[in-house]
Coordinates of C-alpha atoms in Angstrom, one line a residue:
X1 CA 118.7 47.1 -35.3
X2 CA 119.7 50.5 -33.9
X3 CA 116.9 51.4 -31.6
X4 CA 117.7 54.6 -29.8
X5 CA 116.9 57.8 -31.7
X6 CA 119.6 60.4 -31.8
X7 CA 121.6 62.8 -33.8
X8 CA 124.6 60.6 -34.6
X9 CA 124.9 58.5 -37.7
X10 CA 125.0 54.8 -37.1
X11 CA 128.2 53.1 -38.1
X12 CA 128.1 50.6 -41.0
X13 CA 128.5 47.8 -38.4
X14 CA 125.6 49.2 -36.4
X15 CA 123.5 49.0 -39.6
X16 CA 124.5 45.4 -40.5
X17 CA 124.4 44.0 -37.0
X18 CA 121.0 42.2 -36.4
X19 CA 120.5 41.7 -40.1
X20 CA 117.7 39.5 -41.4
X21 CA 117.9 37.0 -44.3
X22 CA 115.6 35.5 -46.9
X23 CA 115.3 32.0 -48.2
X24 CA 112.9 30.0 -50.3
X25 CA 111.1 26.8 -49.4
X26 CA 113.8 24.9 -51.4
X27 CA 116.7 26.4 -49.5
X28 CA 116.8 24.1 -46.4
X29 CA 120.0 22.3 -47.6
X30 CA 121.7 25.7 -48.1
X31 CA 120.5 26.8 -44.7
X32 CA 122.1 23.8 -43.1
X33 CA 125.4 24.6 -44.8
X34 CA 125.2 28.2 -43.4
X35 CA 124.3 27.3 -39.8
X36 CA 127.8 27.9 -38.5
X37 CA 127.9 31.4 -40.0
X38 CA 124.5 32.9 -39.3
X39 CA 124.3 34.4 -35.7
X40 CA 121.8 32.5 -33.5
X41 CA 118.4 34.1 -33.3
X42 CA 118.7 35.8 -36.7
X43 CA 115.3 36.4 -38.4
X44 CA 115.1 34.3 -41.5
X45 CA 112.2 35.0 -43.9
X46 CA 110.7 32.1 -45.8
X47 CA 109.1 33.1 -49.1
X48 CA 105.7 32.1 -50.4
X49 CA 106.3 31.5 -54.1
X50 CA 103.9 30.1 -56.6
X51 CA 106.2 27.1 -57.4
X52 CA 106.2 25.9 -53.8
X53 CA 103.4 24.2 -51.8
X54 CA 102.4 24.7 -48.2
X55 CA 104.2 21.7 -46.9
X56 CA 107.5 22.9 -48.5
X57 CA 107.0 26.3 -46.9
X58 CA 106.2 24.8 -43.5
X59 CA 109.2 22.5 -43.7
X60 CA 111.5 25.4 -44.5
X61 CA 110.2 27.4 -41.5
X62 CA 110.7 24.3 -39.3
X63 CA 114.3 24.0 -40.5
X64 CA 114.9 27.6 -39.6
X65 CA 113.6 27.0 -36.1
X66 CA 115.5 23.8 -35.7
X67 CA 118.7 25.6 -36.7
X68 CA 118.3 28.1 -33.9
X69 CA 117.0 31.0 -35.9
X70 CA 113.7 32.9 -35.9
X71 CA 111.4 32.0 -38.8
X72 CA 109.4 34.7 -40.5
X73 CA 107.0 33.0 -42.9
X74 CA 105.7 35.0 -45.8
X75 CA 102.0 35.0 -46.7
X76 CA 101.2 36.1 -50.2
X77 CA 97.6 37.3 -49.9
X78 CA 96.5 36.8 -53.5
X79 CA 97.9 33.2 -53.6
X80 CA 95.8 32.0 -50.6
X81 CA 92.9 30.0 -52.0
X82 CA 90.6 30.1 -48.9
X83 CA 90.4 31.0 -45.3
X84 CA 90.5 27.2 -44.6
X85 CA 93.8 27.0 -46.4
X86 CA 95.2 30.0 -44.5
X87 CA 94.2 28.3 -41.2
X88 CA 95.8 25.1 -42.3
X89 CA 99.1 26.9 -43.1
X90 CA 99.2 28.9 -39.9
X91 CA 98.3 25.9 -37.8
X92 CA 101.0 23.8 -39.4
X93 CA 103.5 26.6 -38.9
X94 CA 102.7 26.8 -35.2
X95 CA 102.9 23.0 -34.7
X96 CA 106.2 22.7 -36.5
X97 CA 108.0 26.0 -36.4
X98 CA 106.3 28.2 -33.7
X99 CA 106.7 31.6 -35.4
X100 CA 105.5 34.7 -33.6
X101 CA 105.9 36.9 -36.7
X102 CA 105.0 36.8 -40.4
X103 CA 105.5 38.9 -43.5
X104 CA 102.2 39.9 -45.1
X105 CA 102.4 40.9 -48.8
X106 CA 99.9 41.2 -51.6
X107 CA 101.8 38.9 -54.0
X108 CA 102.2 38.6 -57.7
X109 CA 98.9 37.3 -59.2
X110 CA 97.0 40.1 -60.9
X111 CA 93.8 38.8 -59.6
X112 CA 93.4 37.1 -56.1
X113 CA 93.0 33.4 -56.2
X114 CA 90.9 33.5 -53.0
X115 CA 89.3 35.9 -50.5
X116 CA 92.4 38.0 -49.7
X117 CA 93.2 40.7 -52.3
X118 CA 96.0 42.4 -50.3
X119 CA 98.1 42.4 -47.1
X120 CA 95.6 44.6 -45.4
X121 CA 92.9 41.9 -45.7
X122 CA 95.3 39.4 -44.0
X123 CA 96.0 41.8 -41.2
X124 CA 92.3 42.5 -40.5
X125 CA 91.2 38.9 -41.0
X126 CA 91.6 37.9 -37.4
X127 CA 93.3 34.7 -38.5
X128 CA 96.9 35.7 -37.7
X129 CA 96.4 36.4 -34.0
X130 CA 94.1 33.3 -33.8
X131 CA 97.2 31.3 -34.6
X132 CA 99.6 33.0 -32.2
X133 CA 101.1 35.7 -34.5
X134 CA 102.0 38.8 -32.6
X135 CA 104.2 40.6 -35.1
X136 CA 103.6 41.4 -38.7
X137 CA 106.0 42.9 -41.3
X138 CA 104.7 44.6 -44.3
X139 CA 106.3 45.7 -47.6
X140 CA 107.8 49.1 -48.5
X141 CA 108.9 50.4 -52.0
X142 CA 111.4 53.2 -51.8
X143 CA 111.6 53.4 -55.6
X144 CA 107.9 52.8 -56.2
X145 CA 106.2 49.8 -57.7
X146 CA 106.1 49.2 -61.5
X147 CA 102.3 48.5 -61.4
X148 CA 101.1 50.7 -58.5
X149 CA 101.2 54.5 -58.4
X150 CA 102.8 56.3 -55.5
X151 CA 99.6 57.7 -54.1
X152 CA 98.1 54.3 -53.9
X153 CA 101.3 52.8 -52.3
X154 CA 101.4 55.5 -49.6
X155 CA 97.7 55.1 -48.8
X156 CA 98.1 51.3 -48.6
X157 CA 101.1 51.6 -46.3
X158 CA 99.3 54.1 -44.0
X159 CA 96.2 51.9 -43.9
X160 CA 98.3 48.8 -43.0
X161 CA 100.3 50.6 -40.3
X162 CA 97.0 51.8 -38.8
X163 CA 95.5 48.3 -39.0
X164 CA 98.5 46.8 -37.3
X165 CA 98.2 49.3 -34.4
X166 CA 94.4 48.7 -34.1
X167 CA 94.9 44.9 -34.0
X168 CA 97.6 45.2 -31.4
X169 CA 100.4 43.8 -33.6
X170 CA 104.0 44.8 -33.4
X171 CA 104.8 45.9 -36.9
X172 CA 107.8 46.5 -39.1
X173 CA 108.5 47.3 -42.8
X174 CA 110.8 45.4 -45.1
X175 CA 111.7 47.2 -48.3
X176 CA 112.3 46.1 -51.9
X177 CA 116.0 46.1 -52.7
X178 CA 117.8 48.8 -54.7
X179 CA 121.2 50.0 -55.7
X180 CA 120.8 53.7 -54.9
X181 CA 120.7 55.1 -51.4
X182 CA 119.1 58.4 -52.4
X183 CA 115.5 57.2 -53.0
X184 CA 115.8 55.2 -49.8
X185 CA 116.7 58.2 -47.7
X186 CA 113.9 60.3 -49.4
X187 CA 111.4 57.6 -48.8
X188 CA 112.4 57.1 -45.1
X189 CA 112.0 60.9 -44.5
X190 CA 108.6 60.9 -46.1
X191 CA 107.6 57.8 -44.2
X192 CA 108.3 59.6 -40.9
X193 CA 106.6 62.8 -42.1
X194 CA 103.5 60.8 -42.7
X195 CA 103.5 59.6 -39.1
X196 CA 104.6 56.0 -39.7
X197 CA 107.1 55.1 -37.0
X198 CA 107.4 51.4 -37.7
X199 CA 111.0 50.0 -37.7
X200 CA 112.3 49.6 -41.2
X201 CA 114.6 46.9 -42.6
X202 CA 116.1 48.2 -45.9
X203 CA 116.3 45.5 -48.5
X204 CA 119.9 44.9 -49.7
X205 CA 121.2 42.1 -52.0
X206 CA 124.0 40.1 -50.6
X207 CA 127.1 39.5 -52.8
X208 CA 125.9 38.0 -56.1
X209 CA 126.8 37.8 -59.8
X210 CA 126.2 41.1 -61.6
X211 CA 124.1 39.5 -64.3
X212 CA 121.9 37.8 -61.6
X213 CA 121.5 41.1 -59.8
X214 CA 120.5 42.9 -62.9
X215 CA 118.0 40.1 -63.8
X216 CA 116.3 40.5 -60.4
X217 CA 116.4 44.3 -60.8
X218 CA 114.5 44.0 -64.2
X219 CA 112.0 41.6 -62.7
X220 CA 111.2 43.9 -59.8
X221 CA 111.4 47.2 -61.5
X222 CA 114.5 48.3 -59.7
X223 CA 116.4 51.2 -61.3
X224 CA 119.9 50.1 -62.6
X225 CA 121.2 52.9 -64.9
X226 CA 124.9 53.3 -65.6
X227 CA 125.2 56.0 -63.0
X228 CA 123.4 54.0 -60.3
X229 CA 125.5 50.9 -61.1
X230 CA 128.7 52.9 -60.8
X231 CA 127.6 54.4 -57.5
X232 CA 126.8 50.9 -56.2
X233 CA 130.2 49.6 -57.3
X234 CA 129.9 47.9 -60.7
X235 CA 129.8 48.7 -64.4
X236 CA 127.1 47.9 -66.9
X237 CA 129.8 47.4 -69.5
X238 CA 131.4 44.6 -67.5
X239 CA 128.9 42.1 -66.2
X240 CA 131.4 39.4 -65.3
X241 CA 132.1 38.7 -61.6
X242 CA 130.2 39.5 -58.5
X243 CA 129.5 42.6 -56.4
X244 CA 128.5 43.2 -52.9
X245 CA 126.6 45.9 -51.0
X246 CA 129.7 47.3 -49.1
X247 CA 129.5 50.8 -50.7
X248 CA 125.7 51.0 -50.4
X249 CA 125.8 50.1 -46.7
X250 CA 128.6 52.5 -46.0
X251 CA 126.9 55.4 -47.9
X252 CA 123.5 54.6 -46.2
X253 CA 125.0 54.6 -42.7
X254 CA 126.8 57.8 -43.3
X255 CA 123.6 59.6 -44.4
X256 CA 121.2 58.1 -41.8
X257 CA 120.0 60.5 -39.0
X258 CA 117.9 58.6 -36.5
X259 CA 115.9 61.7 -35.5
X260 CA 114.9 62.1 -39.1
X261 CA 114.8 58.5 -40.5
X262 CA 113.8 56.5 -37.4
X263 CA 114.8 52.9 -36.6
X264 CA 116.5 51.3 -39.5
X265 CA 118.3 48.0 -40.1
X266 CA 119.0 45.7 -43.0
X267 CA 117.2 42.8 -44.7
X268 CA 119.6 40.8 -46.9
X269 CA 118.3 39.2 -50.1
X270 CA 120.2 36.0 -50.8
X271 CA 120.5 36.1 -54.6
X272 CA 124.0 34.9 -54.3
X273 CA 123.3 32.2 -51.8
X274 CA 122.6 32.0 -48.0
X275 CA 126.1 31.1 -47.0
X276 CA 127.8 33.8 -49.1
X277 CA 125.4 36.4 -47.9
X278 CA 125.7 35.5 -44.2
X279 CA 129.5 35.3 -44.5
X280 CA 129.6 38.8 -46.0
X281 CA 127.4 40.2 -43.3
X282 CA 129.4 38.7 -40.4
X283 CA 132.8 39.7 -42.0
X284 CA 131.5 43.2 -42.8
X285 CA 130.4 43.7 -39.3
X286 CA 133.7 42.5 -37.9
X287 CA 135.8 44.5 -40.4
X288 CA 133.9 47.7 -40.0

């Protein structure tokens, strides 16, 4: 991640270098295939999906560590059934993967399945630091959230940032992906105006089929109008083929001002596969 504030725009390579990736608990075979491409020490987030169990998530995090990367396990607050289950998960993670950081998110269930209604409750629970966690990433939504109003989103983000500071955690923000740089830049500027100085990783989809990208966009409430699609580099009238984030990354780098937008890097969503995403990032960095 670029780390020194200044007045110069980062280059596209600067922005991509130090990227993080995301995988599911079922992606360990795909990770093994991509080992020769992903730079050593890369942060690899491991999701916490409803169709996976704790042992699968732990095994995936262990595979990330064994491959020479830095595992960042997700914890979906509303999916955690009890404090005892959270402790079992964190203890197993430490024994098998040794993570120092996690990504704390509220999660999909409308009602919590246990005692943790949101990421803030995880951060303030005392359980993370009890199991060796020193760094916590939280979620950001530059285009808003389909089920949460903006005022509530901003208050939650400010409360979480304050709680991270109070608990002594190093923090960061990972955003939902999008196809348009304009709301990202507006959101970053407001984030800094509100006094939140955490490093931000902007969520970007790696190369993937256009139909697949649009399906994920619908699922997560990401805007994908004809104009936005054209700006990103594809057409809604021709859904065949794949598209990558080259134009998005170049446009974002050209508009970023570190003094205004703070420390910014990229988090790559692997909708088109780990190997293809990592190869794109490495080749983009080299080519830029």
